[in-house]
Amino acid sequence: PDAGGTSALPHTQLCAEAHGPLAAVQVLRSDTQFVNVRLHVPMAAMPEALRPFLALFQGLLFNTDVQLPVGAVHEGAKLTEPLHVSYAAMDQQLAELTTSRGSSVGMGVEPFVSSWTDEVFVVSLHTTPEKYADAVRCIVQAIVFGSFVTERISTVAQNLLADIAQIKRDGRDVLTACVARLSAQDQVGRPRWITNHVSLFDQERVLRQVMRDAASVAVYLDEIRRVLVHAPGMFLSLGMSDTDDAQQLTNTFVHEWQTCMDAYSQYVPISEQPNDPFAIPRESRLPQLSEPLRVHVTLRSIQASFAAICVPCALREHPPSEADFDTQLARLPARDFYALQLLLELLHRTDGPLFNAVRGMGLAYGAYFELRERQGQLMFLCSRASNVSGAILAMRALVERVGEHWDEYVGAFEVAMARSALVFSAVDEQVTPGSVLMMCVVSAIDGFASVDLRNKWRAAHLRAVTIDDMRRVFDTYVRRLVDPQVPAIHVVLTPPGTQLEPELGSFSRRSLNEI
């Protein structure tokens, strides 16, 4: 199909007037009966000493008591004396006011999982227009007046440790964590990346320390709160119906926020907001390797093997500058990015060449390529392998065959099928108001003024990609996965006793604690 001729959820995207703590307000109108709220708080200025406790802060945010001070609003009236609200009562109140709520270190991720936007703290809620004001008030009060008592700190820390134990039983999650850890090199003279602080490797150690002395942690949690509520550059994303008043909903949020700030003893008004709250730096975190890094990790809790091969790939999808959009689009600057996407889809689709070479031969349940633009990596991933060495060698052999017999693998029919799959995936990302709202945020961070412009950018590039473009990116990028001289990161995760074939190269054996 024509990549520009497909339909997504009908919507209108605009901006409301930002004021108070907000540097920008995105508004998405669509056919919905709910209000979807996402508050994004930049954390680039979060001090190093506080970063280890961000995962715990996230876990406690809606799971601890709230101490409302004089001046805070409760049941429609300002308090004239402090009021203690238990975490159980707070949870019941949130359940009555929202259909869902949550928070994350980074965008749309689970605890202890790496995110490309790890230096943004996200708070979200889903509610009805009638309950919006009360829901926002409840959420903001949880942020500003949460009481970090020893009992709740210990309980939540224990729960998070149980979550880590569960994650360690999932080979794919552990592989993702290992790759993220080895791919994000901290820089001398700067705070460690938040993604490294919140990884399961660091957090297991941090949380065990918390369990030994929970009382001493409260001061760090209070300071995290103080940094977050004073962070410049907050941006709000609101999803709503066509009949809701966007500016009124924005003003209500600002009013509830400011009412809490007026009662918050440590509040200092922010004098100036940044011009571009979406200017989240995209710096390469990859280590400077002079030779391949090969790591073999054994894990008793898994029955099958997992593998990842990661090579540098600096291709970018987004507009390279802030120049006129149509002028940039006319030059098709992301042609190679989309050519590589199309080629990877062709190779690893169901019943495609990689599928047949690996899964079809019973070597592994899953095998696919992945282009991680924001991490600057091209990856080969293998999951639930019965013969992980065989799966990797099969991938290598396939790449060599494709290079030698290109026309047998890449023709007009195969390209059309791959293009159809990419078009479907793009449409599937925009089928609900919540998913479109998420795409609004991602698009803004990527330099697109709207989701529609992102779709236009994608459609034009997919139409323009030729088989010659795909051959060029195959030779330039895909061949890196099988070149022994490329400083790739190889991670193989297996049950104990698994031996790797010598043809894979020399691997260093490490435990999870040594990653």
Coordinates of C-alpha atoms in Angstrom, one line a residue:
P1 CA 0.0 0.0 0.0
D2 CA 0.9 3.6 -0.4
A3 CA 2.5 4.6 3.0
G4 CA 0.7 8.0 2.8
G5 CA -2.7 6.5 2.0
T6 CA -3.4 4.7 5.2
S7 CA -5.6 6.2 8.0
A8 CA -4.9 6.6 11.7
L9 CA -7.2 7.6 14.5
P10 CA -8.8 10.9 13.5
H11 CA -7.4 13.6 15.8
T12 CA -6.4 17.2 16.0
Q13 CA -3.2 18.3 17.7
L14 CA -2.7 21.8 19.0
C15 CA -1.1 23.7 21.9
A16 CA -2.7 25.5 24.9
E17 CA -1.2 28.5 26.6
A18 CA 1.5 27.3 29.1
H19 CA 2.0 29.1 32.4
G20 CA 2.9 28.4 36.0
P21 CA 5.3 25.4 36.2
L22 CA 4.6 24.4 32.6
A23 CA 6.9 25.3 29.7
A24 CA 4.6 23.8 27.1
V25 CA 1.2 22.1 26.8
Q26 CA 0.3 19.7 24.0
V27 CA -3.4 19.0 23.3
L28 CA -4.7 16.0 21.4
R29 CA -8.4 16.0 20.5
S30 CA -10.0 12.7 19.4
D31 CA -13.2 10.7 19.8
T32 CA -12.9 9.8 23.5
Q33 CA -14.9 10.2 26.7
F34 CA -11.8 10.4 28.9
V35 CA -9.0 12.9 29.8
N36 CA -5.5 11.5 29.4
V37 CA -2.8 13.4 31.3
R38 CA 1.0 13.0 31.0
L39 CA 3.3 15.3 33.0
H40 CA 7.0 15.2 31.9
V41 CA 9.6 16.5 34.3
P42 CA 13.2 16.9 33.1
M43 CA 15.8 15.3 35.4
A44 CA 19.1 16.3 33.7
A45 CA 19.9 18.4 36.8
M46 CA 19.2 15.6 39.3
P47 CA 22.2 15.4 41.6
E48 CA 24.4 12.3 41.4
A49 CA 23.7 11.4 45.1
L50 CA 20.0 11.2 44.5
R51 CA 19.9 9.2 41.3
P52 CA 20.3 5.8 43.0
F53 CA 17.0 6.3 44.8
L54 CA 14.8 7.3 41.8
A55 CA 13.4 3.8 41.4
L56 CA 12.4 3.7 45.1
F57 CA 10.9 7.2 44.8
Q58 CA 8.8 6.0 41.8
G59 CA 7.7 2.9 43.7
L60 CA 6.6 5.0 46.7
L61 CA 4.9 7.8 44.8
F62 CA 1.4 6.4 45.0
N63 CA 2.1 3.8 47.7
T64 CA 2.9 5.9 50.8
D65 CA 1.0 8.0 53.3
V66 CA 0.3 11.7 52.5
Q67 CA 0.7 14.5 55.1
L68 CA -1.4 17.4 54.0
P69 CA -0.3 20.7 55.6
V70 CA -2.4 23.7 56.5
G71 CA -3.6 25.4 53.3
A72 CA -3.9 22.2 51.3
V73 CA -7.3 21.4 49.9
H74 CA -9.2 18.4 51.2
E75 CA -12.8 17.6 50.3
G76 CA -13.3 21.0 48.7
A77 CA -12.0 23.1 51.6
K78 CA -8.6 24.4 52.7
L79 CA -7.3 22.8 55.8
T80 CA -6.8 24.8 58.9
E81 CA -4.8 22.1 60.5
P82 CA -2.6 19.3 59.2
L83 CA -4.2 16.1 58.1
H84 CA -2.7 12.6 57.8
V85 CA -4.0 10.4 55.0
S86 CA -2.9 6.7 55.1
Y87 CA -1.6 5.1 51.9
A88 CA -4.6 2.8 51.9
A89 CA -7.0 5.7 51.9
M90 CA -5.0 7.5 49.3
D91 CA -5.0 4.4 47.1
Q92 CA -8.8 4.1 47.4
Q93 CA -9.2 7.8 46.6
L94 CA -7.1 7.4 43.4
A95 CA -9.0 4.3 42.4
E96 CA -12.3 6.2 42.6
L97 CA -11.0 9.2 40.7
T98 CA -8.9 7.6 38.0
T99 CA -9.2 4.6 35.7
S100 CA -5.4 4.3 35.7
R101 CA -2.4 6.2 37.0
G102 CA 1.3 5.6 37.0
S103 CA 4.8 7.0 37.0
S104 CA 8.1 6.0 35.4
V105 CA 11.7 6.9 35.2
G106 CA 11.8 7.5 31.5
M107 CA 8.9 7.2 29.1
G108 CA 6.6 4.2 29.1
V109 CA 8.9 1.7 30.7
E110 CA 8.8 -0.8 33.7
P111 CA 11.1 -0.4 36.7
F112 CA 14.7 -1.5 36.1
V113 CA 14.4 -1.3 32.3
S114 CA 16.5 1.1 30.3
S115 CA 14.7 4.0 28.5
W116 CA 16.0 6.3 25.8
T117 CA 14.5 9.2 27.8
D118 CA 15.8 8.1 31.2
E119 CA 16.3 11.8 32.2
V120 CA 12.6 12.5 32.2
F121 CA 10.3 11.6 35.1
V122 CA 6.7 10.9 33.9
V123 CA 3.5 10.9 35.8
S124 CA 0.3 9.9 34.1
L125 CA -3.4 9.5 34.8
H126 CA -6.6 8.6 33.0
T127 CA -9.9 10.0 34.2
T128 CA -13.3 11.4 33.2
P129 CA -13.8 15.2 32.6
E130 CA -16.1 15.3 35.7
K131 CA -13.4 13.9 38.0
Y132 CA -10.5 15.7 36.3
A133 CA -9.9 18.5 38.9
D134 CA -10.2 16.1 41.9
A135 CA -7.9 13.6 40.2
V136 CA -5.2 16.1 39.4
R137 CA -5.4 17.5 42.9
C138 CA -5.0 14.0 44.4
I139 CA -2.0 13.2 42.1
V140 CA -0.2 16.4 42.8
Q141 CA -0.8 16.0 46.5
A142 CA 0.8 12.6 46.3
I143 CA 3.8 14.1 44.6
V144 CA 4.2 17.1 46.9
F145 CA 3.1 15.8 50.3
G146 CA 4.0 12.1 50.2
S147 CA 5.3 11.1 53.6
F148 CA 8.3 8.8 53.4
V149 CA 8.0 6.9 56.6
T150 CA 10.4 4.0 57.4
E151 CA 7.7 1.3 57.3
R152 CA 6.6 2.2 53.8
I153 CA 10.1 2.6 52.6
S154 CA 11.0 -0.9 53.8
T155 CA 7.8 -2.5 52.4
V156 CA 8.2 -0.9 48.9
A157 CA 12.0 -1.7 48.8
Q158 CA 11.2 -5.4 49.7
N159 CA 8.5 -5.4 46.9
L160 CA 11.0 -4.0 44.4
L161 CA 13.6 -6.6 45.4
A162 CA 10.9 -9.3 44.7
D163 CA 10.4 -7.7 41.3
I164 CA 14.1 -7.9 40.5
A165 CA 14.1 -11.6 41.5
Q166 CA 11.2 -12.1 39.1
I167 CA 13.0 -10.2 36.3
K168 CA 16.0 -12.4 36.7
R169 CA 13.9 -15.4 35.8
D170 CA 13.2 -13.9 32.4
G171 CA 16.1 -14.3 30.1
R172 CA 15.0 -11.7 27.6
D173 CA 14.7 -9.0 30.4
V174 CA 18.1 -9.9 31.7
L175 CA 19.6 -9.8 28.2
T176 CA 18.1 -6.3 27.7
A177 CA 19.6 -5.2 31.0
C178 CA 23.0 -6.6 30.2
V179 CA 23.1 -4.9 26.7
A180 CA 21.9 -1.6 28.2
R181 CA 24.6 -1.7 30.9
L182 CA 27.4 -2.5 28.4
S183 CA 26.1 0.0 25.9
A184 CA 25.8 3.1 28.1
Q185 CA 29.3 4.2 29.2
D186 CA 29.3 6.9 31.9
Q187 CA 31.3 10.0 31.2
V188 CA 34.1 11.3 33.3
G189 CA 33.3 14.5 35.1
R190 CA 29.5 14.1 34.7
P191 CA 26.8 12.3 36.7
R192 CA 26.3 8.7 35.8
W193 CA 23.5 8.1 33.4
I194 CA 20.2 7.6 35.2
T195 CA 19.6 4.4 33.2
N196 CA 22.7 2.9 34.9
H197 CA 21.5 3.9 38.3
V198 CA 18.1 2.4 37.9
S199 CA 19.3 -0.9 36.3
L200 CA 18.6 -4.1 38.1
F201 CA 22.3 -4.5 38.7
D202 CA 22.7 -1.3 40.7
Q203 CA 19.2 -1.4 42.3
E204 CA 19.6 -4.8 43.9
R205 CA 22.6 -3.5 45.8
V206 CA 20.9 -0.2 46.6
L207 CA 17.7 -1.7 47.8
R208 CA 19.4 -4.2 50.1
Q209 CA 21.2 -1.2 51.7
V210 CA 17.8 0.5 52.1
M211 CA 16.4 -2.6 53.8
R212 CA 19.3 -2.4 56.3
D213 CA 18.8 1.3 57.1
A214 CA 15.5 2.5 55.7
A215 CA 15.2 5.5 58.1
S216 CA 18.3 7.2 56.6
V217 CA 16.8 7.1 53.1
A218 CA 13.9 9.5 53.7
V219 CA 16.1 12.6 53.4
Y220 CA 17.1 11.5 49.9
L221 CA 13.5 10.9 48.8
D222 CA 12.5 14.3 50.2
E223 CA 15.3 15.9 48.2
I224 CA 14.3 14.1 45.0
R225 CA 10.8 15.5 45.4
R226 CA 12.2 19.0 46.0
V227 CA 14.3 18.8 42.8
L228 CA 11.4 17.5 40.7
V229 CA 8.8 20.1 41.7
H230 CA 11.3 22.9 41.0
A231 CA 12.5 21.5 37.6
P232 CA 12.2 24.0 34.8
G233 CA 10.9 22.7 31.4
M234 CA 8.0 20.6 32.6
F235 CA 5.7 19.8 29.7
L236 CA 2.1 18.6 29.9
S237 CA 0.3 16.4 27.4
L238 CA -3.5 16.3 27.5
G239 CA -5.7 14.0 25.5
M240 CA -9.4 14.9 25.4
S241 CA -12.6 15.0 23.4
D242 CA -13.5 17.6 20.8
T243 CA -15.9 19.3 23.3
D244 CA -13.5 19.7 26.2
D245 CA -12.0 23.1 26.9
A246 CA -8.2 22.6 26.5
Q247 CA -7.3 25.9 28.2
Q248 CA -9.6 25.3 31.1
L249 CA -8.1 21.9 31.7
T250 CA -4.7 23.4 31.6
N251 CA -5.6 26.2 33.9
T252 CA -7.2 23.7 36.3
F253 CA -3.9 21.7 36.4
V254 CA -1.9 24.9 37.0
H255 CA -4.3 26.0 39.8
E256 CA -4.1 22.6 41.6
W257 CA -0.4 22.6 41.3
Q258 CA 0.0 26.1 42.6
T259 CA -2.3 25.5 45.5
C260 CA -0.1 22.7 46.6
M261 CA 3.0 24.7 46.0
D262 CA 1.6 27.6 48.2
A263 CA 1.4 25.1 51.0
Y264 CA 4.7 23.4 50.4
S265 CA 7.3 24.8 52.8
Q266 CA 10.3 24.4 50.5
Y267 CA 8.8 25.9 47.3
V268 CA 10.7 28.6 45.5
P269 CA 9.0 30.0 42.4
I270 CA 10.7 29.3 39.1
S271 CA 11.6 32.7 37.5
E272 CA 12.3 31.5 33.9
Q273 CA 11.3 28.6 31.7
P274 CA 13.5 27.2 28.9
N275 CA 12.5 28.1 25.3
D276 CA 12.3 24.5 24.2
P277 CA 11.2 22.0 26.8
F278 CA 11.5 19.2 24.2
A279 CA 15.3 19.7 23.7
I280 CA 16.3 16.4 25.3
P281 CA 19.9 15.9 24.3
R282 CA 20.6 12.8 22.2
E283 CA 24.2 12.0 23.1
S284 CA 25.9 8.8 22.1
R285 CA 26.5 6.7 25.2
L286 CA 28.3 3.8 23.4
P287 CA 31.7 2.8 24.7
Q288 CA 34.7 3.5 22.5
L289 CA 35.8 0.0 21.8
S290 CA 39.0 -0.9 19.9
E291 CA 37.9 -4.5 19.5
P292 CA 34.8 -6.6 19.9
L293 CA 33.5 -7.1 23.5
R294 CA 32.2 -10.7 23.9
V295 CA 30.5 -11.6 27.2
H296 CA 29.0 -15.0 28.2
V297 CA 26.7 -14.9 31.2
T298 CA 25.3 -18.0 32.8
L299 CA 22.0 -17.9 34.7
R300 CA 20.6 -20.8 36.7
S301 CA 17.0 -19.5 36.5
I302 CA 16.7 -20.0 32.7
Q303 CA 16.2 -23.1 30.6
A304 CA 17.0 -21.7 27.1
S305 CA 19.6 -19.3 25.8
F306 CA 19.5 -15.7 24.6
A307 CA 21.9 -13.6 22.6
A308 CA 22.5 -10.1 21.3
I309 CA 25.0 -8.6 18.9
C310 CA 25.1 -4.8 18.8
V311 CA 27.0 -2.7 16.3
P312 CA 27.2 1.1 16.0
C313 CA 24.7 2.7 13.6
A314 CA 24.3 6.4 13.6
L315 CA 21.3 6.7 11.2
R316 CA 18.6 9.1 12.2
E317 CA 14.9 9.3 11.4
H318 CA 14.1 12.8 12.5
P319 CA 14.8 16.1 10.7
P320 CA 18.4 17.1 11.0
S321 CA 17.8 20.8 11.7
E322 CA 15.1 23.3 12.6
A323 CA 14.9 24.5 8.9
D324 CA 11.7 24.5 7.0
F325 CA 10.1 21.1 7.2
D326 CA 9.1 20.8 3.5
T327 CA 12.6 22.0 2.4
Q328 CA 14.2 19.3 4.5
L329 CA 11.7 16.6 3.3
A330 CA 12.4 17.4 -0.3
R331 CA 16.1 16.2 0.3
L332 CA 14.9 13.0 1.9
P333 CA 17.7 13.1 4.6
A334 CA 16.5 9.9 6.3
R335 CA 16.5 7.8 3.2
D336 CA 19.1 5.4 4.5
F337 CA 17.3 5.0 7.8
Y338 CA 14.1 3.9 6.1
A339 CA 16.0 1.8 3.6
L340 CA 17.6 -0.1 6.5
Q341 CA 14.2 -0.4 8.3
L342 CA 12.7 -1.9 5.2
L343 CA 15.5 -4.3 4.6
L344 CA 15.4 -5.6 8.2
E345 CA 11.7 -6.1 8.0
L346 CA 12.2 -8.1 4.7
L347 CA 14.9 -10.3 6.3
H348 CA 13.2 -11.1 9.6
R349 CA 9.5 -11.2 8.8
T350 CA 7.5 -14.4 9.6
D351 CA 8.5 -17.0 7.0
G352 CA 11.2 -14.7 5.8
P353 CA 14.9 -15.6 5.3
L354 CA 16.1 -15.2 8.9
F355 CA 12.9 -16.8 10.3
N356 CA 13.5 -19.9 8.1
A357 CA 17.3 -20.0 8.8
V358 CA 16.9 -19.9 12.6
R359 CA 13.4 -20.8 13.8
G360 CA 12.7 -23.0 10.8
M361 CA 15.7 -25.1 11.7
G362 CA 14.7 -25.4 15.3
L363 CA 17.7 -23.4 16.6
A364 CA 15.7 -20.7 18.5
Y365 CA 12.2 -19.6 18.9
G366 CA 12.9 -16.0 18.0
A367 CA 15.5 -14.3 15.8
Y368 CA 15.3 -10.8 14.5
F369 CA 17.1 -7.6 13.7
E370 CA 16.4 -4.3 15.4
L371 CA 17.4 -0.7 14.6
R372 CA 17.6 1.2 17.9
E373 CA 17.9 4.7 16.5
R374 CA 18.0 6.5 19.9
Q375 CA 20.7 4.2 21.2
G376 CA 22.7 4.4 17.9
Q377 CA 22.7 0.6 17.5
L378 CA 21.8 -2.0 15.0
M379 CA 21.2 -5.3 16.8
F380 CA 20.7 -9.0 16.1
L381 CA 18.6 -10.6 18.9
C382 CA 18.0 -14.3 19.5
S383 CA 15.6 -15.5 22.1
R384 CA 14.8 -18.9 23.7
A385 CA 17.4 -20.7 21.8
S386 CA 18.0 -24.5 22.1
N387 CA 21.3 -24.0 20.2
V388 CA 22.4 -20.4 20.6
S389 CA 25.7 -21.0 18.8
G390 CA 23.9 -22.5 15.8
A391 CA 21.5 -19.6 15.7
I392 CA 24.2 -17.0 15.6
L393 CA 26.2 -19.0 13.0
A394 CA 23.0 -19.4 10.9
M395 CA 22.5 -15.6 11.0
R396 CA 26.1 -15.1 9.8
A397 CA 25.7 -17.6 7.0
L398 CA 22.4 -15.9 5.9
V399 CA 24.0 -12.5 5.7
E400 CA 26.8 -13.9 3.6
R401 CA 24.3 -15.6 1.3
V402 CA 22.2 -12.5 0.9
G403 CA 25.3 -10.6 -0.1
E404 CA 26.3 -13.1 -2.7
H405 CA 22.8 -13.8 -4.1
W406 CA 21.1 -10.5 -3.5
D407 CA 18.5 -10.8 -6.3
E408 CA 17.2 -14.1 -4.9
Y409 CA 16.3 -12.5 -1.6
V410 CA 15.4 -8.9 -2.5
G411 CA 12.9 -8.3 -5.3
A412 CA 9.9 -6.1 -5.9
F413 CA 7.5 -8.5 -4.3
E414 CA 9.5 -9.0 -1.1
V415 CA 10.0 -5.2 -0.8
A416 CA 6.3 -4.6 -1.2
M417 CA 5.5 -7.1 1.6
A418 CA 8.1 -5.5 3.9
R419 CA 6.7 -2.0 3.1
S420 CA 3.2 -3.2 3.9
A421 CA 4.4 -4.5 7.3
L422 CA 6.0 -1.2 8.2
V423 CA 2.9 0.7 7.2
F424 CA 0.8 -1.6 9.3
S425 CA 3.1 -1.1 12.3
A426 CA 2.9 2.7 11.9
V427 CA -0.9 2.6 11.8
D428 CA -1.0 0.2 14.8
E429 CA 0.9 2.8 16.9
Q430 CA -1.9 5.3 16.4
V431 CA -5.1 3.3 17.0
T432 CA -6.1 4.6 20.5
P433 CA -6.2 8.1 22.0
G434 CA -3.5 7.1 24.5
S435 CA -1.2 5.7 21.9
V436 CA -1.6 8.8 19.7
L437 CA -0.9 11.1 22.7
M438 CA 2.3 9.1 23.3
M439 CA 3.2 9.6 19.7
C440 CA 2.6 13.4 20.1
V441 CA 5.2 13.5 22.8
V442 CA 7.7 11.3 21.0
S443 CA 7.3 13.3 17.8
A444 CA 7.9 16.6 19.6
I445 CA 11.1 15.2 21.2
D446 CA 12.2 14.0 17.7
G447 CA 11.8 17.4 16.2
F448 CA 8.4 17.0 14.5
A449 CA 5.8 19.7 15.1
S450 CA 3.0 17.1 15.0
V451 CA 2.2 13.4 14.5
D452 CA 0.8 14.2 11.1
L453 CA 4.1 15.7 10.0
R454 CA 5.9 12.6 11.2
N455 CA 3.5 10.4 9.2
K456 CA 4.1 12.6 6.2
W457 CA 7.9 12.3 6.7
R458 CA 7.7 8.5 7.0
A459 CA 5.4 8.1 4.0
A460 CA 7.6 10.2 1.7
H461 CA 10.7 8.3 2.6
L462 CA 9.1 4.8 2.3
R463 CA 7.8 5.7 -1.1
A464 CA 11.3 6.9 -2.2
V465 CA 13.4 3.9 -1.0
T466 CA 14.7 1.8 -3.8
I467 CA 16.3 -1.7 -3.9
D468 CA 19.6 0.1 -4.7
D469 CA 19.2 2.0 -1.4
M470 CA 18.6 -1.2 0.4
R471 CA 21.7 -2.8 -1.1
R472 CA 23.8 0.2 0.0
V473 CA 22.7 0.0 3.6
F474 CA 23.1 -3.8 3.6
D475 CA 26.8 -3.4 2.7
T476 CA 27.3 -0.5 5.0
Y477 CA 25.5 -1.6 8.1
V478 CA 24.1 -5.2 8.1
R479 CA 27.5 -6.6 7.2
R480 CA 28.9 -5.1 10.4
L481 CA 27.0 -7.8 12.3
V482 CA 29.3 -10.5 10.8
D483 CA 32.5 -8.6 10.5
P484 CA 34.9 -9.9 13.2
Q485 CA 36.9 -6.6 13.0
V486 CA 34.0 -4.4 13.9
P487 CA 34.0 -3.5 17.7
A488 CA 30.6 -5.0 18.3
I489 CA 29.1 -5.9 21.7
H490 CA 28.2 -9.6 21.9
V491 CA 26.2 -10.8 24.9
V492 CA 25.2 -14.5 25.2
L493 CA 23.1 -15.6 28.2
T494 CA 22.8 -19.3 28.8
P495 CA 22.0 -21.9 31.4
P496 CA 25.0 -23.2 33.3
G497 CA 27.1 -25.8 31.5
T498 CA 26.4 -24.4 28.0
Q499 CA 29.4 -24.4 25.7
L500 CA 29.8 -21.9 22.9
E501 CA 31.2 -22.9 19.5
P502 CA 34.8 -21.7 18.9
E503 CA 33.7 -20.1 15.6
L504 CA 31.9 -17.4 17.6
G505 CA 35.1 -16.0 18.9
S506 CA 36.6 -15.7 22.4
F507 CA 34.1 -14.9 25.1
S508 CA 34.8 -13.8 28.7
R509 CA 32.6 -15.5 31.3
R510 CA 31.0 -13.2 33.8
S511 CA 28.3 -13.5 36.4
L512 CA 25.5 -10.9 36.6
N513 CA 27.3 -9.2 39.4
E514 CA 30.3 -8.6 37.1
I515 CA 28.3 -6.9 34.3

